[in-house]
mmCIF file of C-alpha atoms in Angstrom:
data_model
loop_
_atom_site.group_PDB
_atom_site.id
_atom_site.type_symbol
_atom_site.label_atom_id
_atom_site.label_comp_id
_atom_site.label_asym_id
_atom_site.label_seq_id
_atom_site.Cartn_x
_atom_site.Cartn_y
_atom_site.Cartn_z
ATOM 1 C CA UNK Y 251 24.200 -70.874 -3.456
ATOM 2 C CA UNK Y 252 20.445 -70.622 -2.981
ATOM 3 C CA UNK Y 253 19.082 -67.152 -3.559
ATOM 4 C CA UNK Y 254 17.047 -65.679 -0.680
ATOM 5 C CA UNK Y 255 13.536 -64.466 -1.360
ATOM 6 C CA UNK Y 256 13.344 -60.685 -0.911
ATOM 7 C CA UNK Y 257 10.434 -59.148 1.070
ATOM 8 C CA UNK Y 258 9.271 -57.375 -2.110
ATOM 9 C CA UNK Y 259 8.994 -60.672 -4.005
ATOM 10 C CA UNK Y 260 7.078 -62.204 -1.074
ATOM 11 C CA UNK Y 261 4.622 -59.292 -1.048
ATOM 12 C CA UNK Y 262 4.184 -59.536 -4.823
ATOM 13 C CA UNK Y 263 3.550 -63.276 -4.540
ATOM 14 C CA UNK Y 264 0.916 -62.780 -1.837
ATOM 15 C CA UNK Y 265 -0.770 -60.037 -3.877
ATOM 16 C CA UNK Y 266 -0.879 -62.286 -6.958
ATOM 17 C CA UNK Y 267 -2.160 -65.178 -4.819
ATOM 18 C CA UNK Y 268 -4.961 -62.974 -3.454
ATOM 19 C CA UNK Y 269 -5.847 -61.911 -7.004
ATOM 20 C CA UNK Y 270 -5.909 -65.535 -8.137
ATOM 21 C CA UNK Y 271 -8.240 -66.474 -5.288
ATOM 22 C CA UNK Y 272 -10.723 -63.780 -6.319
ATOM 23 C CA UNK Y 273 -10.809 -65.418 -9.762
ATOM 24 C CA UNK Y 274 -11.031 -69.024 -8.543
ATOM 25 C CA UNK Y 275 -13.553 -68.641 -5.701
ATOM 26 C CA UNK Y 276 -16.560 -67.853 -7.960
ATOM 27 C CA UNK Y 277 -15.765 -70.921 -10.072
ATOM 28 C CA UNK Y 278 -15.469 -73.111 -6.956
ATOM 29 C CA UNK Y 279 -18.756 -71.724 -5.629
ATOM 30 C CA UNK Y 280 -20.457 -72.433 -8.976
ATOM 31 C CA UNK Y 281 -19.192 -76.031 -8.937
ATOM 32 C CA UNK Y 282 -20.232 -76.458 -5.300
ATOM 33 C CA UNK Y 283 -23.714 -75.029 -5.875
ATOM 34 C CA UNK Y 284 -24.279 -77.222 -8.943
ATOM 35 C CA UNK Y 285 -23.926 -80.273 -6.688
ATOM 36 C CA UNK Y 286 -26.304 -79.091 -3.960
ATOM 37 C CA UNK Y 287 -29.969 -79.573 -3.314
ATOM 38 C CA UNK Y 288 -32.072 -76.448 -3.820
ATOM 39 C CA UNK Y 289 -32.807 -75.956 -0.109
ATOM 40 C CA UNK Y 290 -29.062 -75.859 0.761
ATOM 41 C CA UNK Y 291 -28.067 -72.979 -1.535
ATOM 42 C CA UNK Y 292 -28.708 -70.127 0.917
ATOM 43 C CA UNK Y 293 -27.616 -71.799 4.151
ATOM 44 C CA UNK Y 294 -25.695 -69.699 6.705
ATOM 45 C CA UNK Y 295 -22.766 -70.195 7.062
ATOM 46 C CA UNK Y 296 -22.238 -71.082 3.366
ATOM 47 C CA UNK Y 297 -21.623 -74.756 2.676
ATOM 48 C CA UNK Y 298 -18.591 -75.029 0.349
ATOM 49 C CA UNK Y 299 -18.536 -78.840 0.311
ATOM 50 C CA UNK Y 300 -21.973 -80.173 -0.658
ATOM 51 C CA UNK Y 301 -23.475 -82.685 1.743
ATOM 52 C CA UNK Y 302 -25.065 -84.691 0.246
ATOM 53 C CA UNK Y 303 -23.586 -84.452 -3.248
ATOM 54 C CA UNK Y 304 -26.469 -84.315 -5.726
ATOM 55 C CA UNK Y 305 -25.605 -85.227 -9.343
ATOM 56 C CA UNK Y 306 -29.272 -85.142 -10.366
ATOM 57 C CA UNK Y 307 -28.938 -81.516 -11.491
ATOM 58 C CA UNK Y 308 -26.572 -82.551 -14.294
ATOM 59 C CA UNK Y 309 -29.090 -85.158 -15.492
ATOM 60 C CA UNK Y 310 -32.205 -83.004 -15.222
ATOM 61 C CA UNK Y 311 -30.754 -79.894 -16.899
ATOM 62 C CA UNK Y 312 -30.837 -81.525 -20.351
ATOM 63 C CA UNK Y 313 -34.620 -81.871 -20.217
ATOM 64 C CA UNK Y 314 -35.285 -78.636 -18.304
ATOM 65 C CA UNK Y 315 -33.432 -76.406 -20.792
ATOM 66 C CA UNK Y 316 -32.847 -76.303 -24.513
ATOM 67 C CA UNK Y 317 -29.202 -77.002 -23.738
ATOM 68 C CA UNK Y 318 -28.269 -79.517 -26.461
ATOM 69 C CA UNK Y 319 -29.640 -77.318 -29.273
ATOM 70 C CA UNK Y 320 -27.933 -74.317 -27.676
ATOM 71 C CA UNK Y 321 -24.577 -76.094 -27.623
ATOM 72 C CA UNK Y 322 -24.950 -77.168 -31.265
ATOM 73 C CA UNK Y 323 -25.785 -73.610 -32.398
ATOM 74 C CA UNK Y 324 -22.973 -72.137 -30.309
ATOM 75 C CA UNK Y 325 -20.520 -74.608 -31.847
ATOM 76 C CA UNK Y 326 -21.622 -73.688 -35.376
ATOM 77 C CA UNK Y 327 -21.276 -69.960 -34.675
ATOM 78 C CA UNK Y 328 -18.028 -70.194 -32.710
ATOM 79 C CA UNK Y 329 -16.089 -72.440 -35.078
ATOM 80 C CA UNK Y 330 -17.290 -70.529 -38.141
ATOM 81 C CA UNK Y 331 -16.164 -67.232 -36.629
ATOM 82 C CA UNK Y 332 -12.826 -68.707 -35.523
ATOM 83 C CA UNK Y 333 -12.071 -70.055 -38.996
ATOM 84 C CA UNK Y 334 -13.127 -67.053 -41.121
ATOM 85 C CA UNK Y 335 -12.044 -64.320 -38.708
ATOM 86 C CA UNK Y 336 -8.573 -65.865 -38.325
ATOM 87 C CA UNK Y 337 -8.196 -65.934 -42.120
ATOM 88 C CA UNK Y 338 -9.423 -62.391 -42.791
ATOM 89 C CA UNK Y 339 -7.710 -60.821 -39.776
ATOM 90 C CA UNK Y 340 -4.348 -62.447 -40.474
ATOM 91 C CA UNK Y 341 -4.433 -61.337 -44.118
ATOM 92 C CA UNK Y 342 -5.243 -57.762 -43.089
ATOM 93 C CA UNK Y 343 -2.517 -57.868 -40.385
ATOM 94 C CA UNK Y 344 -0.002 -59.080 -42.977
ATOM 95 C CA UNK Y 345 -0.909 -56.177 -45.280
ATOM 96 C CA UNK Y 346 -0.587 -53.573 -42.533
ATOM 97 C CA UNK Y 347 2.649 -55.049 -41.162
ATOM 98 C CA UNK Y 348 4.650 -55.939 -44.290
ATOM 99 C CA UNK Y 349 3.172 -54.297 -47.412
ATOM 100 C CA UNK Y 350 3.563 -50.740 -48.631
ATOM 101 C CA UNK Y 351 0.569 -48.952 -50.121
ATOM 102 C CA UNK Y 352 -0.783 -45.384 -50.074
ATOM 103 C CA UNK Y 353 -2.711 -44.395 -46.970
ATOM 104 C CA UNK Y 354 -1.764 -47.521 -45.020
ATOM 105 C CA UNK Y 355 -1.285 -45.740 -41.699
ATOM 106 C CA UNK Y 356 -4.425 -43.620 -42.155
ATOM 107 C CA UNK Y 357 -6.576 -46.680 -42.873
ATOM 108 C CA UNK Y 358 -5.105 -48.479 -39.893
ATOM 109 C CA UNK Y 359 -5.813 -45.550 -37.586
ATOM 110 C CA UNK Y 360 -9.372 -45.386 -38.910
ATOM 111 C CA UNK Y 361 -9.788 -49.084 -38.092
ATOM 112 C CA UNK Y 362 -8.478 -48.509 -34.572
ATOM 113 C CA UNK Y 363 -10.873 -45.582 -34.152
ATOM 114 C CA UNK Y 364 -13.828 -47.940 -34.658
ATOM 115 C CA UNK Y 365 -12.834 -49.707 -31.441
ATOM 116 C CA UNK Y 366 -13.955 -46.578 -29.525
ATOM 117 C CA UNK Y 367 -17.533 -46.836 -30.822
ATOM 118 C CA UNK Y 368 -19.738 -48.553 -28.169
ATOM 119 C CA UNK Y 369 -21.324 -51.712 -29.506
ATOM 120 C CA UNK Y 370 -24.700 -50.678 -28.028
ATOM 121 C CA UNK Y 371 -24.845 -47.702 -30.411
ATOM 122 C CA UNK Y 372 -24.845 -50.085 -33.384
ATOM 123 C CA UNK Y 373 -27.641 -52.378 -32.191
ATOM 124 C CA UNK Y 374 -30.543 -50.499 -33.810
ATOM 125 C CA UNK Y 375 -28.790 -49.987 -37.208
ATOM 126 C CA UNK Y 376 -27.668 -53.601 -37.142
ATOM 127 C CA UNK Y 377 -31.204 -54.791 -36.454
ATOM 128 C CA UNK Y 378 -32.597 -52.718 -39.339
ATOM 129 C CA UNK Y 379 -29.922 -54.056 -41.737
ATOM 130 C CA UNK Y 380 -30.445 -57.659 -40.694
ATOM 131 C CA UNK Y 381 -34.206 -57.273 -41.061
ATOM 132 C CA UNK Y 382 -33.815 -56.020 -44.629
ATOM 133 C CA UNK Y 383 -31.426 -58.915 -45.367
ATOM 134 C CA UNK Y 384 -33.928 -61.357 -43.802
ATOM 135 C CA UNK Y 385 -31.281 -62.556 -41.356
ATOM 136 C CA UNK Y 386 -33.424 -62.226 -38.224
ATOM 137 C CA UNK Y 387 -33.891 -65.581 -36.463
ATOM 138 C CA UNK Y 388 -30.916 -67.086 -38.247
ATOM 139 C CA UNK Y 389 -27.320 -67.596 -37.137
ATOM 140 C CA UNK Y 390 -25.936 -65.221 -39.778
ATOM 141 C CA UNK Y 391 -25.956 -62.019 -37.630
ATOM 142 C CA UNK Y 392 -23.621 -63.761 -35.185
ATOM 143 C CA UNK Y 393 -21.354 -65.285 -37.872
ATOM 144 C CA UNK Y 394 -20.914 -62.837 -40.764
ATOM 145 C CA UNK Y 395 -20.000 -59.536 -39.006
ATOM 146 C CA UNK Y 396 -17.663 -61.282 -36.543
ATOM 147 C CA UNK Y 397 -15.927 -63.119 -39.392
ATOM 148 C CA UNK Y 398 -15.005 -59.999 -41.372
ATOM 149 C CA UNK Y 399 -11.733 -58.643 -40.057
ATOM 150 C CA UNK Y 400 -11.989 -58.317 -36.293
ATOM 151 C CA UNK Y 401 -10.122 -55.098 -35.430
ATOM 152 C CA UNK Y 402 -8.746 -56.449 -32.127
ATOM 153 C CA UNK Y 403 -7.315 -59.480 -33.912
ATOM 154 C CA UNK Y 404 -5.855 -57.340 -36.712
ATOM 155 C CA UNK Y 405 -4.069 -55.105 -34.187
ATOM 156 C CA UNK Y 406 -2.750 -58.045 -32.168
ATOM 157 C CA UNK Y 407 -1.486 -60.001 -35.194
ATOM 158 C CA UNK Y 408 -0.040 -56.881 -36.816
ATOM 159 C CA UNK Y 409 2.067 -56.281 -33.716
ATOM 160 C CA UNK Y 410 3.263 -59.887 -33.857
ATOM 161 C CA UNK Y 411 4.094 -59.731 -37.585
ATOM 162 C CA UNK Y 412 6.008 -56.456 -37.204
ATOM 163 C CA UNK Y 413 8.431 -58.420 -35.017
ATOM 164 C CA UNK Y 414 9.157 -60.885 -37.832
ATOM 165 C CA UNK Y 415 12.166 -59.956 -40.001
ATOM 166 C CA UNK Y 416 11.393 -58.230 -43.303
ATOM 167 C CA UNK Y 417 14.121 -60.379 -44.835
ATOM 168 C CA UNK Y 418 11.621 -63.259 -45.037
ATOM 169 C CA UNK Y 419 9.479 -61.258 -47.465
ATOM 170 C CA UNK Y 420 12.522 -60.153 -49.476
ATOM 171 C CA UNK Y 421 13.760 -63.725 -49.752
ATOM 172 C CA UNK Y 422 10.291 -64.848 -50.871
ATOM 173 C CA UNK Y 423 10.281 -62.203 -53.610
ATOM 174 C CA UNK Y 424 13.713 -63.345 -54.834
ATOM 175 C CA UNK Y 425 12.394 -66.921 -55.047
ATOM 176 C CA UNK Y 426 9.472 -65.727 -57.155
ATOM 177 C CA UNK Y 427 6.744 -65.883 -54.502
ATOM 178 C CA UNK Y 428 3.833 -63.500 -54.674
ATOM 179 C CA UNK Y 429 2.438 -61.748 -51.627
ATOM 180 C CA UNK Y 430 -0.291 -64.322 -51.024
ATOM 181 C CA UNK Y 431 2.147 -67.221 -51.257
ATOM 182 C CA UNK Y 432 4.593 -65.477 -48.910
ATOM 183 C CA UNK Y 433 1.733 -64.894 -46.485
ATOM 184 C CA UNK Y 434 0.449 -68.480 -46.608
ATOM 185 C CA UNK Y 435 3.779 -70.344 -46.755
ATOM 186 C CA UNK Y 436 6.019 -68.186 -44.541
ATOM 187 C CA UNK Y 437 4.247 -65.693 -42.298
ATOM 188 C CA UNK Y 438 1.131 -67.697 -41.423
ATOM 189 C CA UNK Y 439 3.103 -70.664 -40.003
ATOM 190 C CA UNK Y 440 5.377 -68.306 -38.083
ATOM 191 C CA UNK Y 441 2.332 -66.666 -36.487
ATOM 192 C CA UNK Y 442 1.089 -69.906 -34.937
ATOM 193 C CA UNK Y 443 1.292 -68.636 -31.307
ATOM 194 C CA UNK Y 444 -0.544 -65.423 -32.209
ATOM 195 C CA UNK Y 445 -3.181 -67.315 -34.203
ATOM 196 C CA UNK Y 446 -3.849 -69.713 -31.321
ATOM 197 C CA UNK Y 447 -4.099 -66.803 -28.889
ATOM 198 C CA UNK Y 448 -6.588 -65.064 -31.182
ATOM 199 C CA UNK Y 449 -8.514 -68.327 -31.510
ATOM 200 C CA UNK Y 450 -8.792 -68.588 -27.706
ATOM 201 C CA UNK Y 451 -10.009 -65.008 -27.360
ATOM 202 C CA UNK Y 452 -12.436 -65.410 -30.263
ATOM 203 C CA UNK Y 453 -13.772 -68.641 -28.791
ATOM 204 C CA UNK Y 454 -14.349 -67.047 -25.400
ATOM 205 C CA UNK Y 455 -16.021 -63.930 -26.837
ATOM 206 C CA UNK Y 456 -18.231 -65.806 -29.310
ATOM 207 C CA UNK Y 457 -19.138 -68.721 -27.029
ATOM 208 C CA UNK Y 458 -20.070 -66.372 -24.173
ATOM 209 C CA UNK Y 459 -22.001 -63.896 -26.348
ATOM 210 C CA UNK Y 460 -25.491 -63.414 -24.926
ATOM 211 C CA UNK Y 461 -26.822 -60.085 -26.186
ATOM 212 C CA UNK Y 462 -26.658 -60.679 -29.932
ATOM 213 C CA UNK Y 463 -28.346 -64.105 -29.948
ATOM 214 C CA UNK Y 464 -31.002 -62.741 -27.578
ATOM 215 C CA UNK Y 465 -31.787 -59.793 -29.894
ATOM 216 C CA UNK Y 466 -31.495 -61.397 -33.316
ATOM 217 C CA UNK Y 467 -33.062 -64.821 -32.680
ATOM 218 C CA UNK Y 468 -36.420 -65.733 -31.146
ATOM 219 C CA UNK Y 469 -37.090 -69.414 -31.879
ATOM 220 C CA UNK Y 470 -35.830 -72.230 -29.673
ATOM 221 C CA UNK Y 471 -34.160 -73.939 -32.615
ATOM 222 C CA UNK Y 472 -31.815 -70.924 -33.022
ATOM 223 C CA UNK Y 473 -30.959 -70.408 -29.339
ATOM 224 C CA UNK Y 474 -27.332 -70.447 -28.251
ATOM 225 C CA UNK Y 475 -26.127 -72.039 -25.047
ATOM 226 C CA UNK Y 476 -26.048 -68.732 -23.139
ATOM 227 C CA UNK Y 477 -29.652 -67.898 -24.057
ATOM 228 C CA UNK Y 478 -30.705 -71.443 -23.144
ATOM 229 C CA UNK Y 479 -29.133 -71.007 -19.684
ATOM 230 C CA UNK Y 480 -30.795 -67.617 -19.245
ATOM 231 C CA UNK Y 481 -34.181 -69.212 -19.955
ATOM 232 C CA UNK Y 482 -33.735 -71.282 -16.783
ATOM 233 C CA UNK Y 483 -34.000 -68.151 -14.651
ATOM 234 C CA UNK Y 484 -37.392 -67.228 -13.296
ATOM 235 C CA UNK Y 485 -38.623 -63.679 -12.681
ATOM 236 C CA UNK Y 486 -38.987 -64.681 -9.025
ATOM 237 C CA UNK Y 487 -35.799 -65.651 -7.201
ATOM 238 C CA UNK Y 488 -37.467 -68.238 -4.999
ATOM 239 C CA UNK Y 489 -38.772 -70.084 -8.074
ATOM 240 C CA UNK Y 490 -35.404 -70.310 -9.855
ATOM 241 C CA UNK Y 491 -33.634 -73.653 -9.495
ATOM 242 C CA UNK Y 492 -30.184 -72.203 -8.714
ATOM 243 C CA UNK Y 493 -28.300 -75.551 -8.603
ATOM 244 C CA UNK Y 494 -29.657 -76.431 -12.059
ATOM 245 C CA UNK Y 495 -28.583 -73.046 -13.441
ATOM 246 C CA UNK Y 496 -25.115 -73.586 -11.990
ATOM 247 C CA UNK Y 497 -24.981 -77.098 -13.500
ATOM 248 C CA UNK Y 498 -25.842 -75.682 -16.938
ATOM 249 C CA UNK Y 499 -23.195 -72.969 -16.456
ATOM 250 C CA UNK Y 500 -20.597 -75.585 -15.585
ATOM 251 C CA UNK Y 501 -21.404 -77.511 -18.759
ATOM 252 C CA UNK Y 502 -21.162 -74.320 -20.806
ATOM 253 C CA UNK Y 503 -17.834 -73.253 -19.304
ATOM 254 C CA UNK Y 504 -16.073 -76.600 -19.826
ATOM 255 C CA UNK Y 505 -15.140 -76.052 -23.531
ATOM 256 C CA UNK Y 506 -13.553 -72.678 -22.721
ATOM 257 C CA UNK Y 507 -11.679 -74.159 -19.766
ATOM 258 C CA UNK Y 508 -10.378 -77.116 -21.760
ATOM 259 C CA UNK Y 509 -9.294 -74.903 -24.672
ATOM 260 C CA UNK Y 510 -7.412 -72.496 -22.421
ATOM 261 C CA UNK Y 511 -5.627 -75.258 -20.471
ATOM 262 C CA UNK Y 512 -4.662 -77.033 -23.695
ATOM 263 C CA UNK Y 513 -3.357 -73.895 -25.445
ATOM 264 C CA UNK Y 514 -2.012 -71.973 -22.451
ATOM 265 C CA UNK Y 515 1.620 -72.293 -23.598
ATOM 266 C CA UNK Y 516 0.905 -70.637 -26.956
ATOM 267 C CA UNK Y 517 -1.178 -67.948 -25.235
ATOM 268 C CA UNK Y 518 1.622 -66.858 -22.890
ATOM 269 C CA UNK Y 519 4.315 -67.179 -25.591
ATOM 270 C CA UNK Y 520 2.463 -64.956 -28.049
ATOM 271 C CA UNK Y 521 1.761 -62.284 -25.425
ATOM 272 C CA UNK Y 522 5.436 -62.276 -24.382
ATOM 273 C CA UNK Y 523 6.698 -62.054 -27.963
ATOM 274 C CA UNK Y 524 4.212 -59.346 -28.881
ATOM 275 C CA UNK Y 525 5.210 -57.312 -25.864
ATOM 276 C CA UNK Y 526 8.924 -57.577 -26.613
ATOM 277 C CA UNK Y 527 8.883 -57.026 -30.341
ATOM 278 C CA UNK Y 528 5.912 -54.659 -30.651
#
């Protein structure tokens, strides 16, 4: 017998649909604007379907902006952070979830407390430190700090590992495995959904980072993709080529979109498991 849809479920569906539209409409407008001619951007009423469709913006943006160099630098930073941060954060999460050592809970609470410190407060001390290390105008300020035990990732993966049976570690000890071998051979493969979810969030945060590259780099050869796009904006609105900016933004958002669509299953699975077992 087919179950009838209750009014409450219908209202919830409509509310979720309205929320989804608020997320999708800006993306659709960005795509539409990237295919318009400059004089059609501010037409009233707004033109959602470009007429004519102008692909020239996607060809011209490569010469108008330092986009290729920005993409290369963003790829170096993003994939370096994803690799090293996943390693360090998963090892720390394993220690906090499965090992016993003095002061474990205190250290973990101190780590969580650092999440309440606004990032803006650290900009001046960071700049002074990087200047003394001669890291200014290099990619290191964006790679090294983000690669050393991201607190958000540690917390997320710790919650996931707590849900894994402690019997796995006991069995590994009986078989003669040390802690590192148990981590690498048993717990790391079991944390695949959580690792992929962390990789997606790290990719989005690092790829979309604008403030740090803007502050710590100044040469064109060290620009990231977000800084390269920002350089397309003029101080005067009427002089900014809005369709070209939207075309560059579409190119920049594609890697994030492809990664999320490809790994969406692991993302939802890990969130569900963490919520149930945490």
